[in-house]
Short mmCIF file of C-alpha atoms in Angstrom, two decimals:
data_model
loop_
_atom_site.label_atom_id
_atom_site.label_comp_id
_atom_site.label_asym_id
_atom_site.label_seq_id
_atom_site.Cartn_x
_atom_site.Cartn_y
_atom_site.Cartn_z
CA UNK A 296 14.67 11.68 13.61
CA UNK A 297 18.24 11.67 11.61
CA UNK A 298 16.94 13.32 8.60
CA UNK A 299 18.75 9.90 6.67
CA UNK A 300 15.50 8.45 7.41
CA UNK A 301 12.78 10.95 7.03
CA UNK A 302 10.97 7.77 5.72
CA UNK A 303 7.89 8.06 3.52
CA UNK A 304 5.35 5.51 4.69
CA UNK A 305 3.26 4.95 1.13
CA UNK A 306 0.31 1.74 2.87
CA UNK A 307 -0.44 3.41 6.57
CA UNK A 308 -4.72 2.94 6.71
CA UNK A 309 -7.15 5.35 8.60
CA UNK A 310 -9.30 4.11 10.97
CA UNK A 311 -11.94 7.07 11.39
CA UNK A 312 -15.00 6.36 14.08
CA UNK A 313 -17.48 7.39 11.77
CA UNK A 314 -16.67 4.39 9.61
CA UNK A 315 -16.28 2.13 12.00
CA UNK A 316 -19.40 2.51 12.77
CA UNK A 317 -20.83 2.04 10.16
CA UNK A 318 -18.90 -1.52 9.78
CA UNK A 319 -20.07 -2.05 12.82
CA UNK A 320 -23.74 -0.90 11.82
CA UNK A 321 -23.51 -3.88 8.80
CA UNK A 322 -22.24 -6.25 10.81
CA UNK A 323 -18.16 -5.89 10.80
CA UNK A 324 -15.96 -6.26 12.62
CA UNK A 325 -12.09 -7.04 11.15
CA UNK A 326 -10.76 -7.04 7.61
CA UNK A 327 -8.98 -9.77 6.08
CA UNK A 328 -9.67 -12.05 9.31
CA UNK A 329 -7.35 -9.11 12.04
CA UNK A 330 -10.22 -7.67 14.48
CA UNK A 331 -10.24 -3.92 13.26
CA UNK A 332 -7.59 -1.92 15.06
CA UNK A 333 -7.98 1.33 17.24
CA UNK A 334 -7.23 3.99 14.97
CA UNK A 335 -6.63 8.23 15.89
CA UNK A 336 -4.53 10.68 14.28
CA UNK A 337 -2.25 10.63 17.33
CA UNK A 338 -1.56 7.49 17.94
CA UNK A 339 -0.30 7.78 14.47
CA UNK A 340 2.34 10.26 14.27
CA UNK A 341 2.93 8.41 17.19
CA UNK A 342 4.02 5.63 15.50
CA UNK A 343 5.24 7.77 13.04
CA UNK A 344 7.77 9.48 15.17
CA UNK A 345 8.26 5.80 16.92
CA UNK A 346 9.39 4.32 12.89
CA UNK A 347 11.46 7.61 12.02
CA UNK A 348 8.45 8.48 9.99
CA UNK A 349 8.15 11.89 8.08
CA UNK A 350 5.15 11.08 5.77
CA UNK A 351 2.09 8.42 5.85
CA UNK A 352 -0.27 8.67 3.01
CA UNK A 353 -3.28 7.68 4.48
CA UNK A 354 -5.75 5.16 3.44
CA UNK A 355 -8.91 3.10 3.71
CA UNK A 356 -7.77 -0.99 3.79
CA UNK A 357 -10.61 -3.75 2.85
CA UNK A 358 -13.65 -3.77 2.45
CA UNK A 359 -13.81 -0.07 1.54
CA UNK A 360 -17.17 0.96 0.59
CA UNK A 361 -18.37 -2.82 -0.75
CA UNK A 362 -20.27 -3.76 2.10
CA UNK A 363 -22.84 -1.16 1.27
CA UNK A 364 -25.48 -2.75 -0.60
CA UNK A 365 -26.27 0.43 -3.27
CA UNK A 366 -23.99 2.67 -5.21
CA UNK A 367 -25.62 5.38 -3.59
CA UNK A 368 -24.84 4.52 0.24
CA UNK A 369 -20.87 3.71 -1.33
CA UNK A 370 -20.61 6.91 -2.77
CA UNK A 371 -21.70 9.35 0.14
CA UNK A 372 -19.24 6.99 1.93
CA UNK A 373 -16.31 7.06 -0.18
CA UNK A 374 -16.82 11.26 -0.24
CA UNK A 375 -16.67 11.26 3.31
CA UNK A 376 -13.95 9.99 3.75
CA UNK A 377 -11.89 11.17 1.64
CA UNK A 378 -12.80 15.22 2.50
CA UNK A 379 -11.21 13.65 6.12
CA UNK A 380 -8.69 12.39 4.70
CA UNK A 381 -7.96 15.95 3.20
CA UNK A 382 -8.28 17.89 5.74
CA UNK A 383 -5.97 15.93 8.13
CA UNK A 384 -3.55 16.51 5.80
CA UNK A 385 -4.94 20.61 6.17
CA UNK A 386 -4.30 20.36 9.96
CA UNK A 387 -0.78 18.37 10.12
CA UNK A 388 1.02 20.08 6.93
CA UNK A 389 3.44 17.48 5.80
CA UNK A 390 2.98 14.68 7.97
CA UNK A 391 -0.12 12.80 5.76
CA UNK A 392 -1.15 12.44 2.76
CA UNK A 393 -4.57 9.79 0.90
CA UNK A 394 -4.99 8.28 -1.23
CA UNK A 395 -8.95 8.70 -1.84
CA UNK A 396 -11.27 5.80 -1.79
CA UNK A 397 -13.47 4.75 -4.09
CA UNK A 398 -17.00 3.37 -4.54
CA UNK A 399 -16.04 0.15 -7.00
CA UNK A 400 -17.59 -1.14 -8.63
CA UNK A 401 -19.21 1.24 -9.84
CA UNK A 402 -17.18 2.15 -12.58
CA UNK A 403 -18.44 5.10 -13.26
CA UNK A 404 -19.63 6.99 -10.12
CA UNK A 405 -15.84 5.85 -9.03
CA UNK A 406 -14.38 8.22 -12.05
CA UNK A 407 -16.47 10.84 -10.70
CA UNK A 408 -15.22 10.72 -7.44
CA UNK A 409 -11.88 10.20 -8.83
CA UNK A 410 -12.00 13.52 -9.86
CA UNK A 411 -13.81 15.11 -7.36
CA UNK A 412 -10.87 13.96 -4.62
CA UNK A 413 -8.14 13.96 -7.20
CA UNK A 414 -8.51 18.14 -8.83
CA UNK A 415 -10.91 19.79 -5.57
CA UNK A 416 -9.55 17.81 -2.46
CA UNK A 417 -5.64 16.82 -3.36
CA UNK A 418 -5.62 13.31 -3.26
CA UNK A 419 -2.34 11.60 -3.93
CA UNK A 420 -3.59 8.80 -5.33
CA UNK A 421 -6.51 6.09 -5.27
CA UNK A 422 -6.50 2.76 -3.65
CA UNK A 423 -8.15 0.35 -5.73
CA UNK A 424 -9.08 -2.76 -4.12
CA UNK A 425 -8.46 -5.91 -6.04
CA UNK A 426 -11.52 -7.62 -6.52
CA UNK A 427 -14.53 -5.76 -5.70
CA UNK A 428 -17.29 -7.95 -4.55
CA UNK A 429 -16.49 -10.58 -6.48
CA UNK A 430 -14.50 -8.40 -9.83
CA UNK A 431 -11.44 -7.31 -10.52
CA UNK A 432 -9.49 -5.18 -11.18
CA UNK A 433 -8.47 -5.37 -15.08
CA UNK A 434 -12.26 -6.51 -15.66
CA UNK A 435 -14.09 -5.25 -18.29
CA UNK A 436 -16.76 -2.66 -18.17
CA UNK A 437 -13.51 -0.55 -16.40
CA UNK A 438 -12.30 1.80 -18.79
CA UNK A 439 -14.76 5.27 -17.75
CA UNK A 440 -12.01 4.67 -14.51
CA UNK A 441 -9.16 4.25 -16.87
CA UNK A 442 -9.66 7.21 -18.95
CA UNK A 443 -10.20 9.37 -15.43
CA UNK A 444 -7.49 7.65 -13.66
CA UNK A 445 -4.69 7.93 -16.53
CA UNK A 446 -5.54 11.50 -17.61
CA UNK A 447 -4.05 12.85 -14.64
CA UNK A 448 -1.30 10.63 -14.25
CA UNK A 449 -2.45 9.48 -11.14
CA UNK A 450 -1.18 7.16 -8.42
CA UNK A 451 -2.99 3.51 -7.87
CA UNK A 452 -2.97 2.38 -4.17
CA UNK A 453 -3.66 -1.54 -4.70
CA UNK A 454 -3.83 -3.33 -1.69
CA UNK A 455 -5.84 -6.31 -0.96
CA UNK A 456 -9.49 -7.95 0.03
CA UNK A 457 -11.09 -11.04 1.14
CA UNK A 458 -11.08 -13.62 -1.88
CA UNK A 459 -14.40 -14.18 -3.49
CA UNK A 460 -14.15 -17.98 -2.53
CA UNK A 461 -14.47 -19.67 0.73
CA UNK A 462 -12.02 -18.96 3.89
CA UNK A 463 -9.74 -22.00 4.86
CA UNK A 464 -9.99 -22.84 8.31
CA UNK A 465 -7.23 -21.48 10.63
CA UNK A 466 -5.74 -20.04 7.74
CA UNK A 467 -6.46 -16.15 8.35
CA UNK A 468 -7.03 -14.01 4.86
CA UNK A 469 -4.35 -12.02 6.04
CA UNK A 470 -1.74 -14.60 6.39
CA UNK A 471 -1.81 -15.75 2.71
CA UNK A 472 -5.24 -14.68 0.88
CA UNK A 473 -3.61 -11.37 1.06
CA UNK A 474 -1.47 -11.67 -1.11
CA UNK A 475 -2.75 -14.53 -3.57
CA UNK A 476 -5.52 -11.77 -4.14
CA UNK A 477 -3.16 -9.00 -5.40
CA UNK A 478 -1.55 -10.99 -7.61
CA UNK A 479 -4.68 -12.10 -8.85
CA UNK A 480 -5.24 -8.20 -9.90
CA UNK A 481 -1.61 -7.70 -11.33
CA UNK A 482 -2.61 -10.41 -13.50
CA UNK A 483 -5.27 -9.58 -15.26
CA UNK A 484 -3.81 -5.40 -15.37
CA UNK A 485 -1.65 -7.49 -17.21
CA UNK A 486 -3.39 -10.02 -19.05
CA UNK A 487 -5.76 -7.62 -20.39
CA UNK A 488 -3.39 -4.89 -21.46
CA UNK A 489 -4.65 -2.21 -19.49
CA UNK A 490 -1.25 -1.47 -18.51
CA UNK A 491 0.29 -0.97 -22.21
CA UNK A 492 -4.02 1.88 -22.74
CA UNK A 493 -3.14 3.19 -20.03
CA UNK A 494 0.00 4.25 -19.54
CA UNK A 495 0.33 7.42 -17.20
CA UNK A 496 -1.15 5.52 -14.53
CA UNK A 497 1.15 3.97 -12.26
CA UNK A 498 0.39 1.29 -9.65
CA UNK A 499 1.84 0.03 -6.13
CA UNK A 500 1.23 -2.71 -5.13
CA UNK A 501 0.94 -3.48 -1.79
CA UNK A 502 2.99 -6.43 0.24
CA UNK A 503 5.44 -6.88 -2.45
CA UNK A 504 3.51 -7.47 -5.29
CA UNK A 505 1.72 -10.47 -3.34
CA UNK A 506 3.34 -13.20 -4.93
CA UNK A 507 4.13 -11.45 -7.99
CA UNK A 508 7.84 -10.77 -8.41
CA UNK A 509 8.12 -14.72 -7.26
CA UNK A 510 6.16 -16.24 -10.05
CA UNK A 511 6.74 -13.47 -12.55
CA UNK A 512 8.05 -15.93 -15.30
CA UNK A 513 5.39 -18.89 -14.50
CA UNK A 514 2.47 -15.85 -14.85
CA UNK A 515 4.57 -14.22 -17.91
CA UNK A 516 4.54 -18.01 -19.59
CA UNK A 517 0.84 -18.12 -19.40
CA UNK A 518 -0.31 -14.58 -20.20
CA UNK A 519 2.41 -14.34 -23.30
CA UNK A 520 0.84 -18.61 -24.20
CA UNK A 521 -2.55 -17.10 -23.96
CA UNK A 522 -2.44 -13.59 -25.33
CA UNK A 523 0.09 -14.44 -28.55
CA UNK A 524 3.08 -11.61 -26.43
CA UNK A 525 6.10 -11.95 -26.31
CA UNK A 526 7.55 -13.55 -22.50
CA UNK A 527 9.28 -10.36 -22.50
CA UNK A 528 6.90 -7.83 -22.99
CA UNK A 529 4.52 -9.11 -19.69
CA UNK A 530 8.20 -9.58 -17.89
CA UNK A 531 8.46 -5.51 -18.25
CA UNK A 532 4.55 -4.54 -17.48
CA UNK A 533 4.95 -7.02 -14.68
CA UNK A 534 7.95 -4.91 -13.99
CA UNK A 535 6.25 -1.89 -14.60
CA UNK A 536 4.67 -1.96 -11.05
CA UNK A 537 6.20 0.11 -8.34
CA UNK A 538 6.14 -2.19 -5.02
CA UNK A 539 6.01 -1.74 -0.91
CA UNK A 540 7.77 -3.40 1.79
CA UNK A 541 5.15 -3.87 4.14
CA UNK A 542 5.12 -6.69 5.72
CA UNK A 543 8.13 -7.84 3.76
CA UNK A 544 11.21 -6.24 4.25
CA UNK A 545 12.22 -9.75 5.60
CA UNK A 546 15.66 -12.29 4.53
CA UNK A 547 13.56 -14.31 3.08
CA UNK A 548 11.04 -11.23 0.15
CA UNK A 549 13.17 -9.00 -0.03
CA UNK A 550 15.69 -10.66 -1.69
CA UNK A 551 13.62 -11.75 -4.25
CA UNK A 552 11.64 -8.22 -4.38
CA UNK A 553 15.47 -6.59 -5.39
CA UNK A 554 16.40 -9.07 -7.99
CA UNK A 555 12.68 -7.58 -10.04
CA UNK A 556 11.52 -4.64 -9.30
CA UNK A 557 12.82 -1.71 -11.06
CA UNK A 558 14.81 0.66 -9.78
CA UNK A 559 12.87 3.22 -8.12
CA UNK A 560 10.87 1.45 -7.95
CA UNK A 561 10.48 0.28 -3.98
CA UNK A 562 9.10 2.21 -1.63
CA UNK A 563 8.02 2.05 2.73
CA UNK A 564 5.08 0.01 3.74
CA UNK A 565 4.25 -0.30 7.46
CA UNK A 566 0.33 -1.40 7.34
CA UNK A 567 0.35 0.59 10.71
CA UNK A 568 -2.32 -0.34 12.35
CA UNK A 569 -3.31 -3.80 11.02
CA UNK A 570 0.38 -4.71 11.78
CA UNK A 571 0.96 -3.62 14.50
CA UNK A 572 4.00 -1.49 15.55
CA UNK A 573 5.98 -4.13 17.24
CA UNK A 574 5.92 -5.84 13.07
CA UNK A 575 6.79 -2.01 12.21
CA UNK A 576 9.11 -2.22 13.49
CA UNK A 577 10.80 -6.31 13.40
CA UNK A 578 10.23 -5.11 9.40
CA UNK A 579 12.28 -2.24 9.96
CA UNK A 580 15.51 -3.97 11.31
CA UNK A 581 14.35 -6.09 8.01
CA UNK A 582 14.77 -3.28 5.28
CA UNK A 583 17.74 -2.29 7.10
CA UNK A 584 19.61 -5.00 7.87
CA UNK A 585 19.63 -6.75 4.43
CA UNK A 586 19.74 -3.65 1.64
CA UNK A 587 23.18 -1.17 1.70
CA UNK A 588 22.78 3.20 2.48
CA UNK A 589 21.84 4.20 -1.20
CA UNK A 590 19.30 1.03 -1.35
CA UNK A 591 17.65 2.12 2.74
CA UNK A 592 17.66 5.64 1.31
CA UNK A 593 15.95 5.22 -1.92
CA UNK A 594 13.41 2.96 -0.30
CA UNK A 595 12.90 5.08 2.64
CA UNK A 596 11.63 8.75 0.36
CA UNK A 597 13.71 9.26 -2.41
CA UNK A 598 11.89 6.90 -4.87
CA UNK A 599 8.42 8.48 -2.95
CA UNK A 600 9.69 11.49 -3.92
CA UNK A 601 9.94 10.64 -7.37
CA UNK A 602 6.13 9.49 -7.84
CA UNK A 603 4.71 12.51 -5.62
CA UNK A 604 6.63 15.51 -6.34
CA UNK A 605 4.98 17.27 -4.26
CA UNK A 606 7.00 15.86 -1.15
CA UNK A 607 9.92 16.36 -2.35
CA UNK A 608 9.27 19.98 -3.12
CA UNK A 609 8.82 20.54 0.36
CA UNK A 610 11.79 19.85 2.92
CA UNK A 611 10.91 17.07 5.18
CA UNK A 612 9.25 18.63 8.35
CA UNK A 613 11.83 19.08 11.41
CA UNK A 614 10.27 17.49 14.16
CA UNK A 615 10.71 18.58 17.98
CA UNK A 616 13.16 16.44 19.65
CA UNK A 617 11.85 14.17 21.75
CA UNK A 618 12.27 14.09 26.06
CA UNK A 619 15.19 11.67 26.99
CA UNK A 620 13.06 9.52 28.32
CA UNK A 621 11.04 8.84 25.49
CA UNK A 622 14.50 8.80 24.01
CA UNK A 623 15.55 5.61 25.86
CA UNK A 624 12.44 3.75 25.50
CA UNK A 625 12.57 4.20 21.48
CA UNK A 626 16.16 2.94 21.77
CA UNK A 627 15.30 -0.12 23.77
CA UNK A 628 12.50 -0.36 22.40
CA UNK A 629 14.42 -0.58 18.53
CA UNK A 630 16.79 -2.57 19.78
CA UNK A 631 14.93 -5.55 20.86
CA UNK A 632 13.17 -5.34 17.52
CA UNK A 633 16.86 -6.21 16.38
CA UNK A 634 17.08 -8.84 18.69
CA UNK A 635 14.43 -10.37 18.05
CA UNK A 636 14.58 -9.78 14.17
CA UNK A 637 17.64 -11.49 14.98
CA UNK A 638 17.02 -15.24 16.67
CA UNK A 639 13.68 -14.93 14.47
CA UNK A 640 16.31 -15.96 11.26
CA UNK A 641 16.60 -19.45 10.74
CA UNK A 642 19.94 -21.34 10.80
CA UNK A 643 21.56 -21.23 7.82
CA UNK A 644 21.29 -24.72 6.41
CA UNK A 645 24.21 -27.22 7.00
CA UNK A 646 26.50 -28.73 4.70
CA UNK A 647 26.24 -32.75 3.71
#
């Protein structure tokens, strides 16, 4: 792995066997319209080597613990998931970190588990679904959690969930609804003043923030009309989010994100294993082919090092050089992925 490509992946998921079993017992075999993918630490490391990812900060995707019927059950599962991920970071030093799972929508129980995960387990931050059983981030009644996270200068990874509404036949949630879900959460976090009242919390929005960069000025005018704030202040709040590149480093979406986000606020994300390896390589090519060298280095690693100082304090592990046959296979896969990426780009519009 070249030193310049030692990526830090802030959007990679873990699906431990015991979690899959709990989901299956509840009749859940998919998340966001996609079947639950196979996952284990070895396959994660293989993917990381292929995409030149030095460190992945793992999180549990939707539905988190929200499918359980009682808060005590959700707490028990969150504790088990967080202890498992903490052990994984010890077993594979330098390769994994984790965002703690919290038993939302119970804000008090989530505050207690955030304290345990951040103070005792060494979590890099926490995962919060954009909505939990229909209650969105930024709604009333969540201040106990925000106080805990603000006091610890915590990083919050915001991941979408299924919309609290009926699905539309033919539209899987991950394709469109997820983007709206993240956007709704970002809107309420800004509209209800959470970012201003708890300025030490750093929020990462998945998938380039959903629709936030694209619709930011439209949302800013709406929030300003509703709150009597300046649209410029609202835009400043919207730009204070961090954004990952998962499934979003295309020639269509990446320029908008780069134009909107504050310098240093764009982070690399793969969304593996829900996004298969081929999709990860496709969007890596999109990133590498659409930004300059300095921006690429920042998105790949240095922006995350600033957000997670522990990753900057220790140089990335030097990985063993793969066998010649493996190197050739990976090179062929990258070449094929670059070709596919080029073939899928729209032709320039003709002049009429």
